[in-house]
C-alpha cells in the first residue's frame, strides 16, 4: 500500500487514535480539522490530502462530507447520528462519482457479532415465548442515543422476526413489555468504550449475545483499512460489508 496523505476531520478521542494507527501503517497526516474555522486555516493540507477520515460530531458530519465532495476528496466517516442526511449525500456521491465509506462501527468483531445476531434472530422467529431486547453501554461523552450500532442491531433483529415491526428507545427498563417493537436501552457510564447486547428472554431461560470493545484501537484500525481500500480507485458509497465481504 502506498503511503496516504490523510486529512483528519475531528481530532478528539478517535481522531487521535486514528493518527497513531495511520502513522504506524506508514501514512501521513496532512490536515487536522477540529472546528469550523480550520477549513479556512488548513487549505494547503487539504489540497495535499488523498483521503479524509471523519470522526467529528453528529452536527458537523454531513457538512464535512459535502465539503469533501466539493473538493473531490474521498471520505471515510465513522461519526454517528447524521444518517438523516445520508440519502441526499448518497445521491450526490453516485451522481458525481464521489467516494464515501461510512460505518457506525468500524470494529471487525462487531460485524461478526451483527451477522451472528441475524442468524440467532432467524432461529428465534418461530419461538414467540422469547422477547427480544437490546442494551447498549457507552461513555458519558457520547452524544447520540441509541448508538448507531444499537440501531443497526435492532433493525437486523426486527428484520428477521415477523412479530416485531421495529424498535424503540426504552427510557425506563420496567416499560419493556411492548409486544411489537424491540426495546433498546441506552446506558452512559464513565469512560466505557462500548458494549452491545441482544437478549432473548422467556420465563424458562435467556439467551444473550454480547460484543464488548476493549479499546478504540479496533475502530481506528478499521477506519484506516477502509481509507486504504477506498483509495484503491473506488467510487460510490460503501460500508463494512463491501470491504469485508460478509
Ligand atoms: P470526541 O468528542 O472526542 O471528538 C469529536 C471532535 O470533533 C472534537 O474534538 C470536536 O472539536 C471536533 N469537531 C467539532 N466540530 C467539528 C467540525 N465542524 N469539523 C471537524 N471536527 C469538529 O468524539 P470521539 O469519541 O472521537 O467520537 C467522534 C464520533 O465518532 C462520534 O460520533 C462517535 O459516536 C463516533 N464513533 C464511531 C466509531 C465507529 O467505529 N464508527 C467508534 C467510536 C466513535
Short mmCIF file of C-alpha atoms and ligand atoms in Angstrom, two decimals:
data_model
loop_
_atom_site.label_atom_id
_atom_site.label_comp_id
_atom_site.label_asym_id
_atom_site.label_seq_id
_atom_site.Cartn_x
_atom_site.Cartn_y
_atom_site.Cartn_z
CA UNK A 1 0.00 0.00 0.00
CA UNK A 2 1.31 3.47 -0.94
CA UNK A 3 1.53 5.93 1.96
CA UNK A 4 -1.66 8.01 2.02
CA UNK A 5 -1.82 11.75 2.79
CA UNK A 6 -4.75 11.81 5.23
CA UNK A 7 -6.92 14.73 6.42
CA UNK A 8 -8.41 14.10 9.86
CA UNK A 9 -11.86 15.65 10.31
CA UNK A 10 -12.36 15.65 14.08
CA UNK A 11 -9.31 15.43 16.34
CA UNK A 12 -10.89 14.17 19.54
CA UNK A 13 -10.54 10.73 21.12
CA UNK A 14 -10.99 8.85 17.82
CA UNK A 15 -9.07 11.36 15.67
CA UNK A 16 -6.01 10.93 17.92
CA UNK A 17 -6.30 7.12 17.86
CA UNK A 18 -6.57 7.17 14.05
CA UNK A 19 -3.49 9.37 13.82
CA UNK A 20 -1.46 6.76 15.79
CA UNK A 21 -2.74 3.87 13.67
CA UNK A 22 -2.25 5.73 10.37
CA UNK A 23 1.33 6.77 11.24
CA UNK A 24 2.15 3.20 12.34
CA UNK A 25 0.98 2.00 8.89
CA UNK A 26 3.27 4.50 7.13
CA UNK A 27 0.66 7.14 6.22
CA UNK A 28 0.96 10.92 6.69
CA UNK A 29 -1.44 13.32 8.39
CA UNK A 30 -1.58 16.46 6.24
CA UNK A 31 -4.53 18.28 7.86
CA UNK A 32 -6.38 18.25 11.18
CA UNK A 33 -9.79 19.90 11.11
CA UNK A 34 -11.23 20.08 14.61
CA UNK A 35 -13.57 23.06 14.38
CA UNK A 36 -15.30 25.09 11.70
CA UNK A 37 -12.54 27.74 11.06
CA UNK A 38 -9.93 25.01 10.40
CA UNK A 39 -11.49 24.55 6.94
CA UNK A 40 -10.05 28.02 6.11
CA UNK A 41 -6.76 27.63 8.06
CA UNK A 42 -5.76 24.31 6.52
CA UNK A 43 -6.43 24.76 2.82
CA UNK A 44 -2.85 23.76 1.90
CA UNK A 45 -3.06 20.46 3.82
CA UNK A 46 -6.48 19.76 2.33
CA UNK A 47 -5.08 20.25 -1.19
CA UNK A 48 -2.41 17.62 -0.46
CA UNK A 49 -4.87 15.12 1.06
CA UNK A 50 -5.73 11.91 -0.78
CA UNK A 51 -8.47 10.88 1.65
CA UNK A 52 -10.31 12.32 4.66
CA UNK A 53 -11.36 10.42 7.79
CA UNK A 54 -14.24 11.99 9.73
CA UNK A 55 -14.80 11.23 13.42
CA UNK A 56 -16.31 14.57 14.39
CA UNK A 57 -19.79 15.28 15.76
CA UNK A 58 -23.32 14.40 14.61
CA UNK A 59 -23.92 18.11 13.87
CA UNK A 60 -20.75 18.51 11.75
CA UNK A 61 -20.52 15.25 9.81
CA UNK A 62 -22.95 15.90 6.92
CA UNK A 63 -21.46 19.31 6.07
CA UNK A 64 -17.94 17.86 6.38
CA UNK A 65 -18.84 15.15 3.85
CA UNK A 66 -20.34 17.75 1.49
CA UNK A 67 -17.16 19.82 1.76
CA UNK A 68 -15.05 16.77 0.87
CA UNK A 69 -17.29 16.19 -2.16
CA UNK A 70 -16.80 19.87 -3.16
CA UNK A 71 -13.05 19.24 -3.49
CA UNK A 72 -13.49 15.68 -4.78
CA UNK A 73 -11.79 14.15 -1.73
CA UNK A 74 -12.70 10.52 -0.89
CA UNK A 75 -14.09 10.40 2.66
CA UNK A 76 -14.37 7.71 5.35
CA UNK A 77 -16.95 8.55 8.03
CA UNK A 78 -17.16 6.99 11.48
CA UNK A 79 -19.24 9.74 13.08
CA UNK A 80 -22.69 8.54 14.12
CA UNK A 81 -26.03 10.35 14.42
CA UNK A 82 -26.17 12.06 10.98
CA UNK A 83 -27.93 9.38 8.88
CA UNK A 84 -30.96 11.56 8.09
CA UNK A 85 -28.61 13.33 5.64
CA UNK A 86 -27.42 10.08 4.04
CA UNK A 87 -29.95 9.76 1.16
CA UNK A 88 -29.08 13.21 -0.27
CA UNK A 89 -25.33 12.66 0.16
CA UNK A 90 -25.58 9.18 -1.33
CA UNK A 91 -27.33 10.57 -4.38
CA UNK A 92 -24.69 13.26 -4.77
CA UNK A 93 -21.97 10.63 -4.31
CA UNK A 94 -23.31 8.41 -7.10
CA UNK A 95 -24.22 11.28 -9.43
CA UNK A 96 -20.81 12.99 -9.14
CA UNK A 97 -18.72 9.78 -8.91
CA UNK A 98 -17.50 10.65 -5.42
CA UNK A 99 -16.16 8.12 -2.89
CA UNK A 100 -17.86 7.69 0.52
CA UNK A 101 -17.31 4.93 3.07
CA UNK A 102 -19.39 5.09 6.22
CA UNK A 103 -19.86 2.75 9.15
CA UNK A 104 -21.46 3.24 12.56
CA UNK A 105 -18.90 0.78 13.84
CA UNK A 106 -15.50 0.09 12.30
CA UNK A 107 -14.73 -2.87 14.55
CA UNK A 108 -14.44 -6.08 12.55
CA UNK A 109 -15.66 -8.04 15.62
CA UNK A 110 -18.90 -6.03 15.62
CA UNK A 111 -19.65 -7.11 12.07
CA UNK A 112 -19.19 -10.76 13.02
CA UNK A 113 -21.49 -10.04 16.02
CA UNK A 114 -24.16 -8.47 13.73
CA UNK A 115 -24.10 -11.37 11.33
CA UNK A 116 -24.45 -13.79 14.30
CA UNK A 117 -27.36 -11.66 15.61
CA UNK A 118 -29.08 -12.03 12.23
CA UNK A 119 -28.69 -15.82 12.38
CA UNK A 120 -29.89 -16.02 16.01
CA UNK A 121 -32.93 -13.79 15.29
CA UNK A 122 -33.92 -16.07 12.39
CA UNK A 123 -33.79 -19.05 14.75
CA UNK A 124 -35.92 -17.20 17.36
CA UNK A 125 -38.58 -16.12 14.86
CA UNK A 126 -40.86 -19.16 15.35
CA UNK A 127 -40.50 -19.01 19.18
CA UNK A 128 -42.90 -16.31 20.47
CA UNK A 129 -42.24 -17.11 24.15
CA UNK A 130 -38.92 -15.29 23.82
CA UNK A 131 -38.98 -11.49 23.98
CA UNK A 132 -36.11 -9.64 22.32
CA UNK A 133 -34.43 -6.66 23.93
CA UNK A 134 -31.21 -4.72 23.37
CA UNK A 135 -28.88 -2.91 25.72
CA UNK A 136 -26.01 -0.63 24.77
CA UNK A 137 -23.48 0.94 27.14
CA UNK A 138 -21.10 3.77 26.20
CA UNK A 139 -19.05 6.53 27.84
CA UNK A 140 -20.80 9.63 29.17
CA UNK A 141 -19.49 11.84 26.32
CA UNK A 142 -21.40 10.00 23.60
CA UNK A 143 -23.91 12.42 22.06
CA UNK A 144 -26.24 10.12 20.09
CA UNK A 145 -28.68 7.68 21.68
CA UNK A 146 -29.09 4.83 20.80
CA UNK A 147 -25.67 4.24 19.27
CA UNK A 148 -25.56 3.70 15.51
CA UNK A 149 -24.55 0.09 16.18
CA UNK A 150 -27.53 -0.48 18.51
CA UNK A 151 -29.86 0.85 15.78
CA UNK A 152 -28.24 -1.49 13.28
CA UNK A 153 -28.56 -4.40 15.73
CA UNK A 154 -32.23 -3.61 16.39
CA UNK A 155 -33.01 -3.29 12.67
CA UNK A 156 -31.19 -6.55 11.97
CA UNK A 157 -33.12 -8.46 14.67
CA UNK A 158 -36.51 -6.91 13.74
CA UNK A 159 -35.96 -7.66 10.04
CA UNK A 160 -35.68 -11.39 10.83
CA UNK A 161 -38.71 -11.64 13.16
CA UNK A 162 -42.27 -11.30 11.93
CA UNK A 163 -43.59 -10.39 15.41
CA UNK A 164 -41.56 -7.14 15.51
CA UNK A 165 -42.24 -4.14 13.30
CA UNK A 166 -39.23 -2.16 14.54
CA UNK A 167 -37.60 -0.90 17.72
CA UNK A 168 -37.99 1.90 20.21
CA UNK A 169 -35.78 3.70 22.69
CA UNK A 170 -36.60 2.42 26.15
CA UNK A 171 -36.04 5.18 28.72
CA UNK A 172 -37.42 3.05 31.50
CA UNK A 173 -36.38 -0.63 31.58
CA UNK A 174 -39.56 -1.56 33.50
CA UNK A 175 -41.64 -0.46 30.48
CA UNK A 176 -40.13 -3.01 28.13
CA UNK A 177 -43.12 -5.31 27.75
CA UNK A 178 -44.35 -3.95 24.38
CA UNK A 179 -45.11 -6.83 22.04
CA UNK A 180 -44.40 -5.29 18.66
CA UNK A 181 -41.18 -3.33 18.96
CA UNK A 182 -37.79 -4.30 20.34
CA UNK A 183 -36.85 -2.08 23.31
CA UNK A 184 -33.37 -0.56 23.18
CA UNK A 185 -31.97 0.61 26.49
CA UNK A 186 -29.01 3.04 26.49
CA UNK A 187 -26.62 3.42 29.40
CA UNK A 188 -23.94 6.10 29.68
CA UNK A 189 -21.28 5.14 32.22
CA UNK A 190 -17.80 6.65 32.88
CA UNK A 191 -15.30 6.04 30.08
CA UNK A 192 -16.74 2.70 28.86
CA UNK A 193 -15.67 2.17 25.22
CA UNK A 194 -18.80 0.34 24.06
CA UNK A 195 -20.88 -2.79 24.78
CA UNK A 196 -23.88 -4.07 22.80
CA UNK A 197 -26.13 -6.89 23.97
CA UNK A 198 -29.00 -8.72 22.33
CA UNK A 199 -31.22 -10.73 24.70
CA UNK A 200 -33.95 -13.27 24.07
CA UNK A 201 -35.76 -13.90 27.33
CA UNK A 202 -38.52 -16.36 28.23
CA UNK A 203 -39.88 -17.50 31.57
CA UNK A 204 -37.70 -20.58 31.44
CA UNK A 205 -34.37 -19.30 30.15
CA UNK A 206 -32.45 -16.50 28.43
CA UNK A 207 -30.04 -16.24 25.53
CA UNK A 208 -27.58 -13.34 25.43
CA UNK A 209 -25.21 -12.27 22.64
CA UNK A 210 -22.64 -9.63 23.65
CA UNK A 211 -19.94 -7.60 21.92
CA UNK A 212 -17.57 -5.58 24.10
CA UNK A 213 -14.98 -3.20 22.67
CA UNK A 214 -11.89 -3.13 24.93
CA UNK A 215 -10.24 -0.07 23.35
CA UNK A 216 -10.69 2.41 20.49
CA UNK A 217 -7.82 0.81 18.57
CA UNK A 218 -10.12 -1.67 16.78
CA UNK A 219 -12.28 1.19 15.43
CA UNK A 220 -9.19 3.16 14.34
CA UNK A 221 -7.70 0.19 12.50
CA UNK A 222 -11.00 -0.47 10.69
CA UNK A 223 -11.22 3.17 9.59
CA UNK A 224 -7.64 3.28 8.31
CA UNK A 225 -8.14 -0.03 6.44
CA UNK A 226 -11.31 1.47 4.93
CA UNK A 227 -9.33 4.54 3.77
CA UNK A 228 -6.74 2.28 2.15
CA UNK A 229 -9.49 0.20 0.49
CA UNK A 230 -11.36 3.30 -0.77
CA UNK A 231 -8.15 4.73 -2.23
CA UNK A 232 -7.70 1.70 -4.49
CA UNK A 233 -9.59 3.82 -7.04
CA UNK A 234 -13.15 3.11 -5.85
CA UNK A 235 -16.07 5.47 -6.39
CA UNK A 236 -19.53 5.06 -4.85
CA UNK A 237 -20.99 4.60 -1.40
CA UNK A 238 -19.58 1.73 0.67
CA UNK A 239 -19.80 0.09 4.08
CA UNK A 240 -18.01 -2.63 6.05
CA UNK A 241 -19.90 -5.44 4.29
CA UNK A 242 -18.37 -4.31 0.99
CA UNK A 243 -14.85 -4.30 2.38
CA UNK A 244 -15.15 -7.48 4.47
CA UNK A 245 -17.36 -9.41 2.06
CA UNK A 246 -19.68 -10.62 4.88
P1 LIG B 1 -14.80 13.49 20.57
O1 LIG B 1 -15.83 14.36 21.19
O2 LIG B 1 -13.64 13.04 21.40
O3 LIG B 1 -14.21 14.19 19.24
C1 LIG B 1 -15.01 14.90 18.33
C2 LIG B 1 -14.17 16.06 17.80
O4 LIG B 1 -14.85 16.68 16.71
C3 LIG B 1 -13.90 17.13 18.86
O5 LIG B 1 -12.51 17.25 19.06
C4 LIG B 1 -14.52 18.39 18.24
O6 LIG B 1 -13.74 19.57 18.49
C5 LIG B 1 -14.49 18.05 16.75
N1 LIG B 1 -15.38 18.88 15.94
C6 LIG B 1 -16.43 19.67 16.33
N2 LIG B 1 -16.93 20.32 15.25
C7 LIG B 1 -16.19 19.95 14.17
C8 LIG B 1 -16.22 20.28 12.79
N3 LIG B 1 -17.10 21.17 12.27
N4 LIG B 1 -15.32 19.68 11.96
C9 LIG B 1 -14.43 18.81 12.45
N5 LIG B 1 -14.34 18.48 13.77
C10 LIG B 1 -15.22 19.03 14.61
O7 LIG B 1 -15.59 12.22 19.99
P2 LIG B 1 -15.00 10.79 19.59
O8 LIG B 1 -15.11 9.85 20.74
O9 LIG B 1 -13.68 10.96 18.90
O10 LIG B 1 -16.12 10.30 18.56
C11 LIG B 1 -16.40 11.04 17.38
C12 LIG B 1 -17.57 10.42 16.64
O11 LIG B 1 -17.22 9.10 16.22
C13 LIG B 1 -18.85 10.26 17.47
O12 LIG B 1 -19.97 10.47 16.63
C14 LIG B 1 -18.82 8.80 17.91
O13 LIG B 1 -20.11 8.27 18.19
C15 LIG B 1 -18.21 8.17 16.69
N6 LIG B 1 -17.54 6.88 16.89
C16 LIG B 1 -17.66 6.00 15.88
C17 LIG B 1 -16.98 4.81 15.93
C18 LIG B 1 -17.07 3.87 14.74
O14 LIG B 1 -16.47 2.78 14.78
N7 LIG B 1 -17.76 4.26 13.67
C19 LIG B 1 -16.19 4.49 17.03
C20 LIG B 1 -16.07 5.42 18.05
C21 LIG B 1 -16.74 6.63 17.96
#
